[in-house]
PDB file of C-alpha atoms in Angstrom:
ATOM      1  CA  MET A   1    -199.931  -1.841 145.960  1.00 49.00           C
ATOM      2  CA  LYS A   2    -200.997  -5.072 144.261  1.00 55.00           C
ATOM      3  CA  PRO A   3    -203.526  -3.344 141.923  1.00 52.00           C
ATOM      4  CA  LEU A   4    -200.860  -0.846 140.865  1.00 49.00           C
ATOM      5  CA  PHE A   5    -198.431  -3.699 140.158  1.00 50.00           C
ATOM      6  CA  ALA A   6    -201.110  -5.525 138.131  1.00 50.00           C
ATOM      7  CA  VAL A   7    -201.771  -2.432 136.002  1.00 47.00           C
ATOM      8  CA  PHE A   8    -198.027  -2.014 135.439  1.00 47.00           C
ATOM      9  CA  ALA A   9    -197.661  -5.691 134.462  1.00 50.00           C
ATOM     10  CA  LEU A  10    -200.567  -5.486 132.001  1.00 46.00           C
ATOM     11  CA  THR A  11    -199.195  -2.304 130.465  1.00 47.00           C
ATOM     12  CA  LEU A  12    -195.781  -3.890 130.096  1.00 46.00           C
ATOM     13  CA  ALA A  13    -197.273  -7.029 128.563  1.00 49.00           C
ATOM     14  CA  ALA A  14    -199.298  -4.995 126.070  1.00 49.00           C
ATOM     15  CA  GLY A  15    -196.171  -3.090 125.080  1.00 49.00           C
ATOM     16  CA  CYS A  16    -194.286  -6.330 124.456  1.00 48.00           C
ATOM     17  CA  ALA A  17    -197.082  -8.009 122.501  1.00 50.00           C
ATOM     18  CA  PRO A  18    -196.331  -8.393 118.824  1.00 50.00           C
ATOM     19  CA  ALA A  19    -197.878  -5.666 116.736  1.00 56.00           C
ATOM     20  CA  THR A  20    -200.897  -6.819 114.833  1.00 62.00           C
ATOM     21  CA  GLN A  21    -200.111  -7.043 111.163  1.00 65.00           C
ATOM     22  CA  ALA A  22    -202.438  -5.672 108.590  1.00 66.00           C
ATOM     23  CA  PRO A  23    -203.849  -8.452 106.457  1.00 70.00           C
ATOM     24  CA  ALA A  24    -202.258  -8.887 103.045  1.00 78.00           C
ATOM     25  CA  ALA A  25    -204.004  -6.863 100.390  1.00 95.00           C
ATOM     26  CA  VAL A  26    -203.700  -6.425  96.660  1.00 97.00           C
ATOM     27  CA  ALA A  27    -204.825  -3.218  94.944  1.00 97.00           C
ATOM     28  CA  VAL A  28    -206.412  -3.778  91.552  1.00 98.00           C
ATOM     29  CA  THR A  29    -206.494  -0.828  89.155  1.00 98.00           C
ATOM     30  CA  GLY A  30    -207.070  -0.131  85.476  1.00 97.00           C
ATOM     31  CA  ALA A  31    -208.934  -3.360  84.698  1.00 98.00           C
ATOM     32  CA  TRP A  32    -210.345  -3.760  81.206  1.00 98.00           C
ATOM     33  CA  CYS A  33    -211.089  -6.487  78.656  1.00 98.00           C
ATOM     34  CA  ARG A  34    -210.549  -6.250  74.919  1.00 97.00           C
ATOM     35  CA  ALA A  35    -213.644  -6.203  72.737  1.00 97.00           C
ATOM     36  CA  ALA A  36    -213.839  -9.215  70.384  1.00 95.00           C
ATOM     37  CA  PRO A  37    -216.033 -10.118  67.428  1.00 93.00           C
ATOM     38  CA  VAL A  38    -219.118 -12.285  67.937  1.00 91.00           C
ATOM     39  CA  GLY A  39    -218.045 -15.933  67.935  1.00 92.00           C
ATOM     40  CA  ALA A  40    -214.531 -15.227  69.229  1.00 94.00           C
ATOM     41  CA  LEU A  41    -213.128 -18.258  71.020  1.00 96.00           C
ATOM     42  CA  ALA A  42    -211.211 -16.236  73.601  1.00 96.00           C
ATOM     43  CA  GLY A  43    -210.527 -12.747  74.869  1.00 96.00           C
ATOM     44  CA  GLY A  44    -207.897 -10.905  76.826  1.00 97.00           C
ATOM     45  CA  CYS A  45    -208.245  -8.886  80.028  1.00 98.00           C
ATOM     46  CA  TYR A  46    -205.678  -6.565  81.559  1.00 98.00           C
ATOM     47  CA  LEU A  47    -205.098  -4.806  84.875  1.00 98.00           C
ATOM     48  CA  THR A  48    -202.485  -3.646  87.332  1.00 98.00           C
ATOM     49  CA  LEU A  49    -201.922  -5.424  90.662  1.00 98.00           C
ATOM     50  CA  THR A  50    -200.007  -3.955  93.591  1.00 98.00           C
ATOM     51  CA  ALA A  51    -199.563  -6.214  96.618  1.00 98.00           C
ATOM     52  CA  SER A  52    -198.878  -4.829 100.116  1.00 96.00           C
ATOM     53  CA  ALA A  53    -196.727  -7.907 100.868  1.00 96.00           C
ATOM     54  CA  ASP A  54    -195.120 -10.517  98.627  1.00 97.00           C
ATOM     55  CA  ASP A  55    -197.993 -12.485  97.150  1.00 97.00           C
ATOM     56  CA  ARG A  56    -199.009 -14.391  94.045  1.00 98.00           C
ATOM     57  CA  LEU A  57    -201.995 -14.272  91.710  1.00 98.00           C
ATOM     58  CA  VAL A  58    -202.819 -17.980  91.587  1.00 98.00           C
ATOM     59  CA  SER A  59    -206.040 -18.113  89.565  1.00 98.00           C
ATOM     60  CA  VAL A  60    -208.802 -16.166  87.902  1.00 98.00           C
ATOM     61  CA  ALA A  61    -212.421 -17.188  87.355  1.00 98.00           C
ATOM     62  CA  THR A  62    -215.391 -15.657  85.601  1.00 98.00           C
ATOM     63  CA  PRO A  63    -219.002 -16.693  85.016  1.00 97.00           C
ATOM     64  CA  ALA A  64    -218.675 -14.945  81.616  1.00 97.00           C
ATOM     65  CA  ALA A  65    -216.567 -17.753  80.085  1.00 97.00           C
ATOM     66  CA  LYS A  66    -216.002 -21.488  80.284  1.00 98.00           C
ATOM     67  CA  ARG A  67    -212.687 -20.822  81.999  1.00 97.00           C
ATOM     68  CA  ALA A  68    -210.088 -18.152  82.636  1.00 98.00           C
ATOM     69  CA  GLU A  69    -206.324 -18.476  82.844  1.00 98.00           C
ATOM     70  CA  ILE A  70    -203.256 -16.376  83.603  1.00 98.00           C
ATOM     71  CA  HIS A  71    -201.027 -16.187  80.514  1.00 97.00           C
ATOM     72  CA  SER A  72    -197.695 -14.787  79.409  1.00 96.00           C
ATOM     73  CA  MET A  73    -196.543 -13.804  75.936  1.00 90.00           C
ATOM     74  CA  ASP A  74    -192.983 -13.674  74.713  1.00 87.00           C
ATOM     75  CA  MET A  75    -191.038 -13.582  71.487  1.00 85.00           C
ATOM     76  CA  THR A  76    -188.912 -16.696  70.918  1.00 85.00           C
ATOM     77  CA  GLY A  77    -186.983 -17.105  67.673  1.00 88.00           C
ATOM     78  CA  GLY A  78    -189.126 -14.499  65.960  1.00 88.00           C
ATOM     79  CA  VAL A  79    -192.334 -16.270  66.975  1.00 88.00           C
ATOM     80  CA  MET A  80    -194.772 -14.813  69.472  1.00 86.00           C
ATOM     81  CA  ARG A  81    -195.640 -17.500  72.008  1.00 90.00           C
ATOM     82  CA  MET A  82    -198.428 -17.496  74.566  1.00 92.00           C
ATOM     83  CA  ARG A  83    -198.538 -19.938  77.456  1.00 94.00           C
ATOM     84  CA  GLN A  84    -200.502 -20.467  80.634  1.00 96.00           C
ATOM     85  CA  LEU A  85    -198.729 -19.572  83.878  1.00 96.00           C
ATOM     86  CA  LYS A  86    -199.802 -22.652  85.826  1.00 95.00           C
ATOM     87  CA  ASP A  87    -198.004 -21.460  88.973  1.00 96.00           C
ATOM     88  CA  GLY A  88    -199.578 -18.032  88.718  1.00 97.00           C
ATOM     89  CA  LEU A  89    -197.885 -14.668  88.708  1.00 98.00           C
ATOM     90  CA  ALA A  90    -195.511 -13.310  91.368  1.00 98.00           C
ATOM     91  CA  LEU A  91    -196.543 -10.018  92.986  1.00 98.00           C
ATOM     92  CA  PRO A  92    -193.523  -8.477  94.773  1.00 98.00           C
ATOM     93  CA  ALA A  93    -194.449  -6.249  97.732  1.00 97.00           C
ATOM     94  CA  GLY A  94    -195.125  -2.660  96.729  1.00 97.00           C
ATOM     95  CA  LYS A  95    -194.318  -3.183  93.041  1.00 98.00           C
ATOM     96  CA  ALA A  96    -197.047  -2.595  90.476  1.00 98.00           C
ATOM     97  CA  VAL A  97    -197.379  -5.587  88.144  1.00 98.00           C
ATOM     98  CA  THR A  98    -199.189  -4.616  84.962  1.00 98.00           C
ATOM     99  CA  LEU A  99    -200.895  -7.250  82.859  1.00 98.00           C
ATOM    100  CA  LYS A 100    -201.091  -5.756  79.358  1.00 96.00           C
ATOM    101  CA  PRO A 101    -201.393  -6.669  75.685  1.00 94.00           C
ATOM    102  CA  GLY A 102    -198.259  -8.438  74.444  1.00 91.00           C
ATOM    103  CA  ALA A 103    -197.196  -9.448  77.956  1.00 94.00           C
ATOM    104  CA  GLU A 104    -198.778 -11.168  80.943  1.00 97.00           C
ATOM    105  CA  HIS A 105    -202.564 -11.049  80.733  1.00 97.00           C
ATOM    106  CA  LEU A 106    -205.746 -12.832  81.715  1.00 98.00           C
ATOM    107  CA  MET A 107    -207.287 -15.045  79.029  1.00 97.00           C
ATOM    108  CA  ILE A 108    -210.976 -15.847  79.101  1.00 97.00           C
ATOM    109  CA  ILE A 109    -211.665 -18.935  77.034  1.00 97.00           C
ATOM    110  CA  GLY A 110    -215.042 -19.834  75.597  1.00 97.00           C
ATOM    111  CA  PRO A 111    -216.861 -16.569  76.301  1.00 96.00           C
ATOM    112  CA  LYS A 112    -220.498 -17.033  77.300  1.00 95.00           C
ATOM    113  CA  GLN A 113    -221.262 -13.401  76.468  1.00 93.00           C
ATOM    114  CA  VAL A 114    -220.458 -11.124  73.581  1.00 93.00           C
ATOM    115  CA  LEU A 115    -217.311  -9.156  74.350  1.00 96.00           C
ATOM    116  CA  ALA A 116    -218.686  -5.884  73.027  1.00 96.00           C
ATOM    117  CA  ALA A 117    -217.382  -2.433  73.973  1.00 97.00           C
ATOM    118  CA  GLY A 118    -219.530  -0.943  76.701  1.00 97.00           C
ATOM    119  CA  GLY A 119    -220.108  -4.275  78.450  1.00 97.00           C
ATOM    120  CA  ALA A 120    -218.240  -5.657  81.428  1.00 97.00           C
ATOM    121  CA  VAL A 121    -216.682  -8.939  82.516  1.00 98.00           C
ATOM    122  CA  PRO A 122    -216.797 -10.022  86.182  1.00 98.00           C
ATOM    123  CA  LEU A 123    -213.437 -11.473  87.247  1.00 98.00           C
ATOM    124  CA  THR A 124    -212.618 -13.148  90.551  1.00 98.00           C
ATOM    125  CA  LEU A 125    -208.913 -12.948  91.313  1.00 98.00           C
ATOM    126  CA  THR A 126    -207.513 -15.450  93.814  1.00 98.00           C
ATOM    127  CA  PHE A 127    -204.236 -14.738  95.571  1.00 98.00           C
ATOM    128  CA  LYS A 128    -201.963 -16.989  97.600  1.00 97.00           C
ATOM    129  CA  LYS A 129    -202.192 -14.758 100.723  1.00 96.00           C
ATOM    130  CA  ALA A 130    -204.613 -11.878 100.163  1.00 97.00           C
ATOM    131  CA  PRO A 131    -208.349 -12.487 100.132  1.00 96.00           C
ATOM    132  CA  PRO A 132    -209.943 -13.048  96.711  1.00 97.00           C
ATOM    133  CA  GLN A 133    -211.386 -10.046  94.911  1.00 97.00           C
ATOM    134  CA  THR A 134    -214.197  -9.860  92.395  1.00 97.00           C
ATOM    135  CA  ILE A 135    -214.027  -6.928  90.031  1.00 98.00           C
ATOM    136  CA  SER A 136    -215.984  -5.779  86.995  1.00 98.00           C
ATOM    137  CA  ALA A 137    -213.665  -5.120  84.037  1.00 98.00           C
ATOM    138  CA  PRO A 138    -215.182  -2.832  81.392  1.00 98.00           C
ATOM    139  CA  ILE A 139    -214.936  -4.016  77.800  1.00 98.00           C
ATOM    140  CA  ARG A 140    -213.194  -1.546  75.506  1.00 97.00           C
ATOM    141  CA  ASP A 141    -212.221  -1.434  71.875  1.00 94.00           C
ATOM    142  CA  ALA A 142    -208.675  -2.697  71.431  1.00 77.00           C
ATOM    143  CA  ALA A 143    -207.366   0.523  69.914  1.00 66.00           C
ATOM    144  CA  ALA A 144    -208.392   2.816  72.768  1.00 49.00           C
ATOM    145  CA  PRO A 145    -205.796   1.763  75.391  1.00 46.00           C
ATOM    146  CA  ALA A 146    -202.990   1.548  72.840  1.00 42.00           C
ATOM    147  CA  MET A 147    -203.740   5.063  71.666  1.00 39.00           C
ATOM    148  CA  GLN A 148    -203.529   6.298  75.251  1.00 42.00           C
ATOM    149  CA  HIS A 149    -200.244   4.443  75.754  1.00 40.00           C
ATOM    150  CA  HIS A 150    -198.623   5.910  72.656  1.00 37.00           C
ATOM    151  CA  GLY A 151    -200.002   9.380  73.091  1.00 35.00           C
ATOM    152  CA  GLY A 152    -202.494   8.984  70.252  1.00 33.00           C
ATOM    153  CA  HIS A 153    -200.047   8.201  67.435  1.00 33.00           C
TER     154      HIS A 153
END
């Protein structure tokens, strides 16, 4: 009778144990960097992030530039302003956050490589909860994504 009771107790304990939670994850899609002329002091990179749980993009790094930052752009008093998001970018659970031209974006400053169409920029994205991810963002001409967005007008 004791072995049967022990099996019952273990089964009951396993049923009451907290469910293991999947680790936080962030899906990265549609990454690309804008082509820039030789000698450009900076370049922009764009992508879409979808977090499985509330998270935050806290930093970006690349060996292709002196440094990389998370930036926002907004229109204030008729003047377009760009500023670094020092606290990073909020990623609400399940909501796609798109970094795009004219809005939030990644800025690579002091490129160490030519940002020519056809190349790629390695980016390491660091999140508050999810593990860091290193991606390769293809470099595209600036007009290509805009044409897709506006249906080729």
